[in-house]
Coordinates of C-alpha atoms in Angstrom, one line a residue:
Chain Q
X1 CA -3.2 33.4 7.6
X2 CA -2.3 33.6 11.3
X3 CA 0.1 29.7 12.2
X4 CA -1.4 28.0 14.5
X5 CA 1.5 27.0 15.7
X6 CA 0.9 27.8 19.3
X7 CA -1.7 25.2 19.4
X8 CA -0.6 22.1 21.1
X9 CA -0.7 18.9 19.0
X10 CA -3.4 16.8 19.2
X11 CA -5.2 13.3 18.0
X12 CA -8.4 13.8 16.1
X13 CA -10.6 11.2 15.6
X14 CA -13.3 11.2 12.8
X15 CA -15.9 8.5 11.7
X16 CA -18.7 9.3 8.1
X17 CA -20.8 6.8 7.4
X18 CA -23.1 7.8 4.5
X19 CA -26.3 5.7 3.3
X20 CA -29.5 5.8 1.0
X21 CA -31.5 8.9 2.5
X22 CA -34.1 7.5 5.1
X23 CA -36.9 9.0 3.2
X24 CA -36.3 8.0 0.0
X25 CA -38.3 5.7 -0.6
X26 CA -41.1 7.4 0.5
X27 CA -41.0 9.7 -1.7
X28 CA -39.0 9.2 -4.8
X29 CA -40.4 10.3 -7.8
X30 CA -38.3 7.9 -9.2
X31 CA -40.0 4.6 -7.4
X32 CA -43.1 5.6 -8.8
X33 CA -41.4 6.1 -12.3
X34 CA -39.6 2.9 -12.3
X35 CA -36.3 4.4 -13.8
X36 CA -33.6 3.8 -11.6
X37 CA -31.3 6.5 -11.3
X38 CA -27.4 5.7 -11.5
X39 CA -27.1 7.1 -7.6
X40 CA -29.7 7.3 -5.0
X41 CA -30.1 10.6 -2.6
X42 CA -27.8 9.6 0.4
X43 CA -26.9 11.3 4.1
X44 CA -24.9 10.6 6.6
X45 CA -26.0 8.3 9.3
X46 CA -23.0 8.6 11.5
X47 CA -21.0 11.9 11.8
X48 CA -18.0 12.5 14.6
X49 CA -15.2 14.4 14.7
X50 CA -12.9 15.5 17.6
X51 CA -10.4 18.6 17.5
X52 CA -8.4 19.6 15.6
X53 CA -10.3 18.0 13.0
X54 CA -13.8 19.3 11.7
X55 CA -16.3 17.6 8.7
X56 CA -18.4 20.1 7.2
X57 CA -21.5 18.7 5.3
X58 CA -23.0 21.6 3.0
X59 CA -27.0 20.9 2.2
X60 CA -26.2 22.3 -0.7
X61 CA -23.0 22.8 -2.4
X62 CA -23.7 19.8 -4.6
X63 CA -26.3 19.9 -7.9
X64 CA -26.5 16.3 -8.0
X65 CA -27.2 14.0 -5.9
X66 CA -23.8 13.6 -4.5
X67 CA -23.1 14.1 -1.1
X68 CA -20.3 16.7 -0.1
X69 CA -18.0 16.4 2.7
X70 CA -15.6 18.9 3.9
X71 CA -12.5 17.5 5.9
X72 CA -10.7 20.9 7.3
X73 CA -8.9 21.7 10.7
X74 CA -9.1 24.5 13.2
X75 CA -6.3 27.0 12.5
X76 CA -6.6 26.2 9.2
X77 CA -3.4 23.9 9.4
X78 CA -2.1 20.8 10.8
X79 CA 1.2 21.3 13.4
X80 CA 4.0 19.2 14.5
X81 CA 2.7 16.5 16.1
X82 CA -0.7 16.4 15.0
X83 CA -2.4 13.3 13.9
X84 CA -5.6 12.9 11.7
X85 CA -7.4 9.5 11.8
X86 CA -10.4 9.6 9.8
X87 CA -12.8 6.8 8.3
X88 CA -15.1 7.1 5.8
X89 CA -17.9 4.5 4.8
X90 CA -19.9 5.1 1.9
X91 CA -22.6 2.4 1.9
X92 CA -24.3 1.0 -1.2
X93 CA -25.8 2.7 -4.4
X94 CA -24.5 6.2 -3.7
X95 CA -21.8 9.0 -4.4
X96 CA -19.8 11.1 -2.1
X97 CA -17.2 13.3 -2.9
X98 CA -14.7 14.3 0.2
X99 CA -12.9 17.1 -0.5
X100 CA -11.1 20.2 1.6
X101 CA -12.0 24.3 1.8
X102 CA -8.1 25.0 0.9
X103 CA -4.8 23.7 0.6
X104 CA -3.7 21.1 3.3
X105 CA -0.7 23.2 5.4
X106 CA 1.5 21.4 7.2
X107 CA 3.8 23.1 10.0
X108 CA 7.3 22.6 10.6
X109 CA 8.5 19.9 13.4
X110 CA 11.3 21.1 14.8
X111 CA 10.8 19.2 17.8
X112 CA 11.1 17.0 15.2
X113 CA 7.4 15.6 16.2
X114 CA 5.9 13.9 12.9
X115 CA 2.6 15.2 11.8
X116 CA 0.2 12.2 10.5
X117 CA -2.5 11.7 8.3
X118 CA -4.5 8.9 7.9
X119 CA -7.9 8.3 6.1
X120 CA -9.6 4.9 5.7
X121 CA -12.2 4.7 3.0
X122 CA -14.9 1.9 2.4
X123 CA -16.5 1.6 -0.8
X124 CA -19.7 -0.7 -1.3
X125 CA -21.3 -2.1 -4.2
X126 CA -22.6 0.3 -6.8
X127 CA -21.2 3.0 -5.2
X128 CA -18.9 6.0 -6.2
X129 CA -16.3 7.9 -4.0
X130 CA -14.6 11.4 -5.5
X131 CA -11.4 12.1 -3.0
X132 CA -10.4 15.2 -4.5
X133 CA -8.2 18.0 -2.2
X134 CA -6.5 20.7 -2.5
X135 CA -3.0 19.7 -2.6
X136 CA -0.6 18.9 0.6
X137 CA 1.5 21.3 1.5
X138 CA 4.3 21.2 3.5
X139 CA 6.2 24.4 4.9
X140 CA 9.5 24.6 5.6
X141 CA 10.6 22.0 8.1
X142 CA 7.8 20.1 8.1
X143 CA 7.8 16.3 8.5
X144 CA 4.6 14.3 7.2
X145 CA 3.2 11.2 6.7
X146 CA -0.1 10.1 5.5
X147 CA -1.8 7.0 4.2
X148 CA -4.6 6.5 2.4
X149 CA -6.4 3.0 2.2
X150 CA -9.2 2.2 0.1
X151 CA -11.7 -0.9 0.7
X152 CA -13.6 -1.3 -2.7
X153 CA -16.3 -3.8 -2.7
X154 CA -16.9 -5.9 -6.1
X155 CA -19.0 -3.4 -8.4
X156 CA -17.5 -0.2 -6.8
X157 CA -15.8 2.8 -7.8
X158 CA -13.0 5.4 -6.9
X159 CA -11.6 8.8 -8.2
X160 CA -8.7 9.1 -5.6
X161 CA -6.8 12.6 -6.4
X162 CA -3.4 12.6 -4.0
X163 CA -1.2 15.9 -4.6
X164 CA 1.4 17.9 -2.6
X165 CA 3.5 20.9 -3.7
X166 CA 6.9 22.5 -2.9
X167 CA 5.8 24.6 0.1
X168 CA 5.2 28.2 0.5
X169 CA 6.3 29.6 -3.0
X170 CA 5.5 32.9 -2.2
X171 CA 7.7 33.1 0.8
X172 CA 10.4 31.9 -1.5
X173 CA 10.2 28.4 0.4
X174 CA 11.0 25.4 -2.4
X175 CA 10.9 21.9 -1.2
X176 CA 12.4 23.3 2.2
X177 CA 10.5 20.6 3.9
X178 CA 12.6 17.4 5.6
X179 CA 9.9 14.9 4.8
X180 CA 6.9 13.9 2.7
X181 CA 5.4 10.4 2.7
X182 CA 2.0 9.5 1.1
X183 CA 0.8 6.0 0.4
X184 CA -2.3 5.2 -1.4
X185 CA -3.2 1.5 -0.9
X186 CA -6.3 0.3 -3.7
X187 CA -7.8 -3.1 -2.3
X188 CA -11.1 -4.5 -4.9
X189 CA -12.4 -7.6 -3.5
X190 CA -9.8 -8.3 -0.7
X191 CA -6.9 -7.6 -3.3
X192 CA -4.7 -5.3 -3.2
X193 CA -4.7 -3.4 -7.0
X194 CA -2.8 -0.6 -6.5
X195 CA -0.2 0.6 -4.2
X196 CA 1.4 4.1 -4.8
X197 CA 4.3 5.7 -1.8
X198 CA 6.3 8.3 -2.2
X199 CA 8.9 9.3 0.8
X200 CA 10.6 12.7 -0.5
X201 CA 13.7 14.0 1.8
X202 CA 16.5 14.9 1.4
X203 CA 19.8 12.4 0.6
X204 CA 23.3 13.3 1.2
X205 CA 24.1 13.5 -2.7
X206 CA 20.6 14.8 -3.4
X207 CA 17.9 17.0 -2.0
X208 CA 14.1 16.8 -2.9
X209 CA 15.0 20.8 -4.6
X210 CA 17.4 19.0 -7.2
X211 CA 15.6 16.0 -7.7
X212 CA 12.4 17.9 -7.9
X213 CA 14.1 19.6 -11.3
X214 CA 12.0 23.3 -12.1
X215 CA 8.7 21.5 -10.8
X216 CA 7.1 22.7 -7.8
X217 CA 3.8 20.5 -7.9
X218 CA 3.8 16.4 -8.4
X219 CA 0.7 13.9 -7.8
X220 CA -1.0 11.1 -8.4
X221 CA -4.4 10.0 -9.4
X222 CA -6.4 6.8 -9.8
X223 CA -9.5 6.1 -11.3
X224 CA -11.2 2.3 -10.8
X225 CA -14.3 1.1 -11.6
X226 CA -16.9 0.0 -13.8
X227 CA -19.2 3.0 -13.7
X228 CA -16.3 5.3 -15.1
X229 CA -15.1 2.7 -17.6
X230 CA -16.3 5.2 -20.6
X231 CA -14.3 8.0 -18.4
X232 CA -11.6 5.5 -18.4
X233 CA -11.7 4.9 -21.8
X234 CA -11.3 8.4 -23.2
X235 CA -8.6 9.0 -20.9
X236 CA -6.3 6.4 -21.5
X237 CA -6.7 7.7 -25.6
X238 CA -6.3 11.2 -24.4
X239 CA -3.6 11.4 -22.4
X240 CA -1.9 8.1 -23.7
X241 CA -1.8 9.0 -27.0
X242 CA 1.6 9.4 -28.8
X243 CA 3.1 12.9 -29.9
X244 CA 3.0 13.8 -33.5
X245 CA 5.9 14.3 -35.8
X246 CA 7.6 17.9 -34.9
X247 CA 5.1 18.1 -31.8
X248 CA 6.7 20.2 -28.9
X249 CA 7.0 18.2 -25.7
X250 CA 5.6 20.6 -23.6
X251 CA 8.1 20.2 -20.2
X252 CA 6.1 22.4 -18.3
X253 CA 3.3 20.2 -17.4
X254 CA 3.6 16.6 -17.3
X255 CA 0.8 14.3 -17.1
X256 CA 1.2 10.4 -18.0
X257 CA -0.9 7.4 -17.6
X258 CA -0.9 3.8 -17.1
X259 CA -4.1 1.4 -17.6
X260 CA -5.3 -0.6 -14.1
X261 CA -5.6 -4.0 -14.1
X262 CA -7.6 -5.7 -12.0
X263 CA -6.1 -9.4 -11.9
X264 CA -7.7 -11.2 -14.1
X265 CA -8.4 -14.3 -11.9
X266 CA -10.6 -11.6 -10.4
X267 CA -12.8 -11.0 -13.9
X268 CA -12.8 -14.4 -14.4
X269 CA -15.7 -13.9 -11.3
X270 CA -17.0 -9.9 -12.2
X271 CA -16.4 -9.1 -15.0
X272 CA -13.6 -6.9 -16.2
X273 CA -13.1 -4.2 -14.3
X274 CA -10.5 -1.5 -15.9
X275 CA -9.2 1.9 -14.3
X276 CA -6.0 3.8 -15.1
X277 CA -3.5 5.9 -12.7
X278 CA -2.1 9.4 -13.6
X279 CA 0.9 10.7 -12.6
X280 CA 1.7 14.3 -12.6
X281 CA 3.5 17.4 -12.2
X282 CA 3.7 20.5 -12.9
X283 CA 6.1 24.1 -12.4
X284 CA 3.0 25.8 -10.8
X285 CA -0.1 25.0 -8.9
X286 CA -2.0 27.1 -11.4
X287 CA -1.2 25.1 -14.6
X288 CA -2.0 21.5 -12.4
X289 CA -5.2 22.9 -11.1
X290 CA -5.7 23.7 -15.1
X291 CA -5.1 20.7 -16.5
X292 CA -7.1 18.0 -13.6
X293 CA -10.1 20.8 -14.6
X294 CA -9.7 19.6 -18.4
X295 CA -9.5 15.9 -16.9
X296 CA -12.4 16.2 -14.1
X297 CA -14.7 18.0 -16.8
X298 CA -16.5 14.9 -17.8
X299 CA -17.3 13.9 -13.8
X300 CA -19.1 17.2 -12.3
X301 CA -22.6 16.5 -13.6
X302 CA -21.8 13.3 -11.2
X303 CA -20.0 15.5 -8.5
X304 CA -22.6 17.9 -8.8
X305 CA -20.2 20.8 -9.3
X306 CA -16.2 21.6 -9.6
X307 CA -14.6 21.4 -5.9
X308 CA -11.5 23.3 -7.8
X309 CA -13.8 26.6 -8.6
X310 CA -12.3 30.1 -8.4
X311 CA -9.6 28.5 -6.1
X312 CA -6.6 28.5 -8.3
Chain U
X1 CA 37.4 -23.7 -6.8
X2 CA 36.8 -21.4 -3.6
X3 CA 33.7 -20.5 -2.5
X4 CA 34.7 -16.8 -2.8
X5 CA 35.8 -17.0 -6.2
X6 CA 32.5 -19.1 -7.4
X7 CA 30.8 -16.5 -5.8
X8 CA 32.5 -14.0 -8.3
X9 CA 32.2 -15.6 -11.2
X10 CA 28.4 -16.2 -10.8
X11 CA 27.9 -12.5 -10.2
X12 CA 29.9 -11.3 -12.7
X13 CA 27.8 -13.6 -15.3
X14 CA 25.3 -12.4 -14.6
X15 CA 25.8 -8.9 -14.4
X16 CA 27.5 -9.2 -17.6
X17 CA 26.0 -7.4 -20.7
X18 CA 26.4 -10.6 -22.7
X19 CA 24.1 -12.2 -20.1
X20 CA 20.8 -12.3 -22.2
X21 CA 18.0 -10.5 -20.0
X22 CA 17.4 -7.3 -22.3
X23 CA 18.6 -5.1 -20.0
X24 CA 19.9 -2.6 -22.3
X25 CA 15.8 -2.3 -24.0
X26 CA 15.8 0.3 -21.1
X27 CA 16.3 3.7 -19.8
X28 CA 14.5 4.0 -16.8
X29 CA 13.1 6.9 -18.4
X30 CA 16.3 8.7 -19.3
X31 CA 14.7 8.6 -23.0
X32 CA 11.9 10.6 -22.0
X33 CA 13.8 12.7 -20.0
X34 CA 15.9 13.5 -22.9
X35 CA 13.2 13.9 -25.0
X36 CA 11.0 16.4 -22.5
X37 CA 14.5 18.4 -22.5
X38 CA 15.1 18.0 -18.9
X39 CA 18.4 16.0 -19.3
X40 CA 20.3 18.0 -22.3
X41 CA 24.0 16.4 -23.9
X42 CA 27.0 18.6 -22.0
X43 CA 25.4 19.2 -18.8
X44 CA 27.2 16.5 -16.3
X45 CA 25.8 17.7 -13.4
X46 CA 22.1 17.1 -14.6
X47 CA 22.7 13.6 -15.6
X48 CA 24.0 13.3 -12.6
X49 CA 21.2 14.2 -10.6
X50 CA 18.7 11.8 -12.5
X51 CA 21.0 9.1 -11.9
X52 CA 21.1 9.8 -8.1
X53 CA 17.3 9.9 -8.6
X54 CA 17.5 6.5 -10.2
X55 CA 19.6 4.7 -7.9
X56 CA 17.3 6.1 -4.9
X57 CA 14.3 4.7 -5.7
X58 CA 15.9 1.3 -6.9
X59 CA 16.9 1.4 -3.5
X60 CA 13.9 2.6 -1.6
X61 CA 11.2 0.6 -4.4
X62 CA 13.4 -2.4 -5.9
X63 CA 15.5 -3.2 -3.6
X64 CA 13.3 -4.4 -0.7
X65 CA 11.8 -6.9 -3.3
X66 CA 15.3 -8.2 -3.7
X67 CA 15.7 -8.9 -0.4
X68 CA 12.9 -10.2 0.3
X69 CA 12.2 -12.4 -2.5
X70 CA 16.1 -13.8 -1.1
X71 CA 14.7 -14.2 2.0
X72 CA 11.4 -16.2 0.8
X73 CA 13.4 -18.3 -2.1
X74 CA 12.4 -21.5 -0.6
X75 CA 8.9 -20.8 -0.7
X76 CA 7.5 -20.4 -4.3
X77 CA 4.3 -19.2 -3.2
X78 CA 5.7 -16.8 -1.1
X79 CA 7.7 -15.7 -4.1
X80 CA 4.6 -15.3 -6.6
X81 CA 2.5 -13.7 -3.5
X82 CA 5.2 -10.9 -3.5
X83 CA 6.0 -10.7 -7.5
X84 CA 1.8 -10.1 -7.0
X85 CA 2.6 -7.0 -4.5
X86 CA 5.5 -5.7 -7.0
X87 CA 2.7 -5.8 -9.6
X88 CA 0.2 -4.1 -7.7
X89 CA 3.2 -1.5 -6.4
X90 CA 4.2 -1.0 -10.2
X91 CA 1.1 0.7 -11.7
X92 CA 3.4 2.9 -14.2
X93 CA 3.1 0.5 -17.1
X94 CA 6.1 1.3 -18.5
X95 CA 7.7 0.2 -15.5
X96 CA 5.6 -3.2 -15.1
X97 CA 6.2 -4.2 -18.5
X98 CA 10.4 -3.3 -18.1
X99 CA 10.3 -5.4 -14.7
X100 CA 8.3 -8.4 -16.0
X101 CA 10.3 -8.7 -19.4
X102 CA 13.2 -8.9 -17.3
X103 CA 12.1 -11.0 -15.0
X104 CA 11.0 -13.4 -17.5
X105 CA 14.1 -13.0 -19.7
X106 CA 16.1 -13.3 -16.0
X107 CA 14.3 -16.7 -15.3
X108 CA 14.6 -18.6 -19.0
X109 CA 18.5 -17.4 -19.7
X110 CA 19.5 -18.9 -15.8
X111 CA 17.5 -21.4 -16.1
X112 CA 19.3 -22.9 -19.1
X113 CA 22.5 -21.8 -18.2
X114 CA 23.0 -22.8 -14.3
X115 CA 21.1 -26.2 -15.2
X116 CA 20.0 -26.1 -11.2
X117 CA 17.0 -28.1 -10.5
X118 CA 15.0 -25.5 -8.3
X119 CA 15.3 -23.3 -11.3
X120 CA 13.8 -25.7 -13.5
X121 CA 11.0 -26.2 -10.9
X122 CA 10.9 -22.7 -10.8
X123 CA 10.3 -22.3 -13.8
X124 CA 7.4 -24.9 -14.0
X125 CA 5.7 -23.7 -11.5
X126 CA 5.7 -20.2 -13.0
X127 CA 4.0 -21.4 -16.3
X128 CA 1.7 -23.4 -14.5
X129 CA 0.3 -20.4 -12.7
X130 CA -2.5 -18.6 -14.6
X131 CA -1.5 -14.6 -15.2
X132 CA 1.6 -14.6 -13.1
X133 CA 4.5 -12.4 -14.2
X134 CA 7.2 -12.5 -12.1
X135 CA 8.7 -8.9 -11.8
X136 CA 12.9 -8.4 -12.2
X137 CA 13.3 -7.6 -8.5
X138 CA 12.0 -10.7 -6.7
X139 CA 13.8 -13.1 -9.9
X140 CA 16.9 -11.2 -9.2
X141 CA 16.8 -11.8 -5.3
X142 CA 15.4 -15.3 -6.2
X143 CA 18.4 -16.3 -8.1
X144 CA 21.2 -15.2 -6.4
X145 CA 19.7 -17.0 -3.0
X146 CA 19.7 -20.6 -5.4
X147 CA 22.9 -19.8 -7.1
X148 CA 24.5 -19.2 -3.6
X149 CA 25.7 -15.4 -4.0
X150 CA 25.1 -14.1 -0.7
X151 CA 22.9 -10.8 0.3
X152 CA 24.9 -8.3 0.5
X153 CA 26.5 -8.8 -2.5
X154 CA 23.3 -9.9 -4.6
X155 CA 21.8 -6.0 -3.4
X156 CA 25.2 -4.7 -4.6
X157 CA 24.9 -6.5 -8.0
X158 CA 21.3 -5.3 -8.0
X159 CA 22.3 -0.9 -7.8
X160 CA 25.0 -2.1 -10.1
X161 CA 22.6 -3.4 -12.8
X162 CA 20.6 -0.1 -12.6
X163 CA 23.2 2.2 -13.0
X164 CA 24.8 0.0 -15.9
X165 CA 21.6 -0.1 -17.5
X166 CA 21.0 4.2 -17.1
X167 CA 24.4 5.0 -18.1
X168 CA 25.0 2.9 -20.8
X169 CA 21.0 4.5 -22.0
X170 CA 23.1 7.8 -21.7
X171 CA 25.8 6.4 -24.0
X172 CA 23.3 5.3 -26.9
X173 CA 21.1 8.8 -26.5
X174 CA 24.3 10.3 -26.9
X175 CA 24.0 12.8 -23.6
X176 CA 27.4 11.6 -23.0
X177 CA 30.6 10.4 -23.9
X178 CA 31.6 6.1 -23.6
X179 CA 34.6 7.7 -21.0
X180 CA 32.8 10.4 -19.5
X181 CA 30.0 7.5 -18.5
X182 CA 32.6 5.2 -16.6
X183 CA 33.8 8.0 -14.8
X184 CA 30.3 9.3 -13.8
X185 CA 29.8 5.3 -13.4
X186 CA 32.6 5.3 -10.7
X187 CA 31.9 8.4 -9.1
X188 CA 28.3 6.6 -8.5
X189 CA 29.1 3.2 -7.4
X190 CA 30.7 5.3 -4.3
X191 CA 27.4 6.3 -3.2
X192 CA 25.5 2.4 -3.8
X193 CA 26.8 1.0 -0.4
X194 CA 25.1 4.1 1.5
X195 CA 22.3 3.8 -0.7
X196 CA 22.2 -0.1 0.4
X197 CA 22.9 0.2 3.9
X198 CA 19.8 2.4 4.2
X199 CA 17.2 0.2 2.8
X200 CA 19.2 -3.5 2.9
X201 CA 16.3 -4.2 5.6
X202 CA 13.0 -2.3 4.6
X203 CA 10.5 -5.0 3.9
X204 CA 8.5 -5.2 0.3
X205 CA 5.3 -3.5 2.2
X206 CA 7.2 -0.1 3.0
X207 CA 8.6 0.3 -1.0
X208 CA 8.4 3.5 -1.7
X209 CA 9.4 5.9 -5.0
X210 CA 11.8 8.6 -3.5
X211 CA 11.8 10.7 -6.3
X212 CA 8.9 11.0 -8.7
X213 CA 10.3 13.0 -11.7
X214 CA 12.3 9.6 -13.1
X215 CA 9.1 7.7 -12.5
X216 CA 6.7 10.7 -14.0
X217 CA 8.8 10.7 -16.9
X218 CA 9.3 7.0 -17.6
X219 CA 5.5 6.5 -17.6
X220 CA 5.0 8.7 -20.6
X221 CA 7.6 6.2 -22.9
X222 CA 4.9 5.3 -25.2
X223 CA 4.0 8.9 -25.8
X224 CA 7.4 9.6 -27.5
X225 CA 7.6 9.9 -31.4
X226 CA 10.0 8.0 -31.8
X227 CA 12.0 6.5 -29.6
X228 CA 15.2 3.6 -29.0
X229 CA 14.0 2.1 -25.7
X230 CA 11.4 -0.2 -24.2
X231 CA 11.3 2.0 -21.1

């Protein structure tokens, strides 16, 4: 792929609001059955987006109904300089799954202009929002920042996928870049649930390469929310469960996981509502990509498909 | 006595292993680091980057919880509204459960010890809140504040207490030697005031892990066989 680094940087802004289709009510076979399904048929109502960035909404990429959305960039990467605001609203009773084409590649800055990222989610009741792209990755040089903050109303739910590798392995690059910072802020109900950051650069007695050991892939993932409490469930006994005498601990790929909480002065009014958070990584792309496949399995009748297919 | 010296002594209490706070249940995920092959016995310069690893993110994570719960001492609410964001921040449960043993542990052994008022109060108050932990960082910064250490040296004290706490891990899994740790120990505590001086005045909000392998790691505790530590 040609860089894009000749294009000047630029401010994108981009607003999705997605609702119950307008016609469905009209014509669901399901009103006239009286069996609700677990999502309703949804499109967007609002839909802007301003250069560099561009939302793509396939009619049909999705078996279910979940709706698609396709967050890419001209060029096909994000330059020094650039910044990304982008706000997604997904009102109530539906599913929506945002997810990219490719991998997210991030120029250098050696202007030493930062290159920003910053997605704003809202989640209302009933509803269920997949955020699952292709990792970040960040070329020699670059310098990014991104945030991520979720709004979940009471009753909502999130699979939030957040994942960045070591650069351009095939150019030889290996955590070459001079910065990475993600946050993923988690507010249910006007509290804040769960708050992951990670800054990666280089110190003076230690640069991301060391500290990054043989692993060349690292993420995190959360899940939260009572329609994926059975999800939940087998997860935490999946992935939580303890090795067996003599078992080989597998240093290759690492995936742990931690239960979610919501506090409980907040079940006390709805309920318990349980998630869990996965952290990851991995000494190739391949063998991540792998392994979130096994996880995801159980959600693409919901998605409506695998976003990962034949990419890795 | 001189203030100075008072100082000293208070510190060195409680930074003392006899000083009952468990922190030597932990490994900050040394154990697993061990156990996942990744740190091997006889290679130094390994165990030496983990502890780097370590002592970076106590500074970029825990360390702006120390100061600020110093800052906010006076205010218990304050206090328990940012022990709330340390929770919420510590979704590794390995690491929440390490943080609030300690800070529990951290708030009952002072609290009998320094017989000080505003820890007793403290300590009311934290029973009397319903499903309130209060997490090692903000009763570390809380503490010094009352017993009159002042900042700088309560962050120092802090890195100390990790890098105690991982080397003296090391020890016990047997990746190194009692004299090779103090040396590695010293060789450390020359980076800690850098270490401080870039994060002494990052507020709670911007906490941030700087490197995730430690933290990847210490998560997967309870997978382990068998295992010596808590964390």
């Amino acid at each position: 792929m040609s860089a894009p680094t000749d294009r000047q940087a630029a401010t994108a802004q981009g607003e999705v609001r997605f609702a119950v289709s307008s016609n469905y009510s009209l014509y669901s076979s399901e009103q006239r059955s009286g069996v609700e399904a677990e999502f309703k048929p949804c499109q967007a109502t609002t839909l802007y987006y301003t250069y560099p960035l561009k939302l793509l909404l396939p009619e049909h990429a999705s078996a279910s109904q979940c709706k698609w959305l396709y967050a890419i960039s001209y060029g096909g990467g994000l330059v020094g300089g650039d910044q990304v605001n982008l706000e997604v609203c997904v009102e109530e009773g539906i599913a929506v799954m945002m997810t990219t084409q490719s991998s997210t590649k991030v120029y250098h800055c050696l202007d030493g202009r930062v290159t920003r990222q910053q997605f704003k989610y809202e989640v209302q009741a009933g509803s269920l929002l997949f955020v699952l792209p292709d990792p970040i990755v960040c070329y020699k040089d670059a310098i990014y920042e991104q945030t991520q903050l979720v709004t979940m109303a009471t009753d909502s739910n999130l699979v939030l996928l957040d994942w960045y590798t070591s650069g351009r392995m095939a150019r030889g690059e290996c955590w070459d870049f001079k910065k990475y910072h993600s946050t993923v802020s988690v507010h249910y109900s006007d509290q804040l649930i769960f708050r992951d950051s990670q800054c990666l650069q280089d110190t003076p007695w230690l640069t991301i390469k060391q500290g990054m050991g043989q692993y060349s892939v690292a993420g995190v993932m959360v899940i939260c929310g009572p329609k994926l409490q059975e999800f939940n469930r087998n997860l935490l006994i999946e992935l939580g469960k303890s090795k067996t005498y003599g078992a080989r601990y597998d240093n290759t790929t690492v995936f742990s996981i931690s239960p979610l909480k919501v506090a409980r002065s907040l079940e006390a009014k709805n309920g318990p509502v349980t998630g869990c958070v996965i952290r990851f990584m991995s000494t190739t792309t391949q063998l991540c990509a792998k392994k979130l496949h096994e996880i995801l399995l159980p959600l693409f009748p919901i998605i409506g498909g695998d976003p990962f297919e034949n990419k890795y | 006595m001189a203030i100075a010296q008072t100082q000293l002594l208070t510190l060195l209490q409680i930074s003392d292993s006899a000083f009952p706070t468990g922190g030597f249940s932990h490994s900050l995920g040394l154990e697993a680091a061990v156990k996942f092959r990744l740190v091997e016995a006889g290679n130094l310069d390994v165990l030496e980057q983990f502890t780097v690893a370590v002592l970076e993110n106590t500074g970029s994570f825990s360390l702006p919880f120390v100061t600020e719960a110093y800052e906010s001492s006076g205010n218990f609410m304050e206090l328990k509204k940012l022990s709330d964001m340390c929770d919420a921040c510590t979704s590794n449960h390995v690491a929440k459960r390490a943080s609030t043993r300690q800070g529990r542990s951290l708030l009952s052994t002072s609290a009998r010890t320094f017989k000080n008022e505003l820890l007793q109060h403290f300590q009311e108050f934290s029973e009397a809140q319903a499903d309130f932990q209060i997490h090692y960082p903000v009763m570390f910064g809380h503490l010094c504040r009352i017993l009159g250490v002042d900042l700088s040296q309560c962050q120092t004290a802090f890195m100390f207490g990790s890098l105690r706490t991982l080397l003296a891990s090391a020890v016990r899994l047997d990746v190194v030697g009692a004299l090779e740790a103090q040396a590695l120990q010293n060789k450390m505590q020359s980076f800690i005031p850098d270490i401080i001086s870039k994060y002494r005045s990052r507020k709670a909000e911007e906490a941030c892990v700087s490197f995730p392998l430690p933290e990847v790691l210490q998560n997967s505790q309870d997978t382990l066989f068998s295992k010596l530590f808590y964390s």
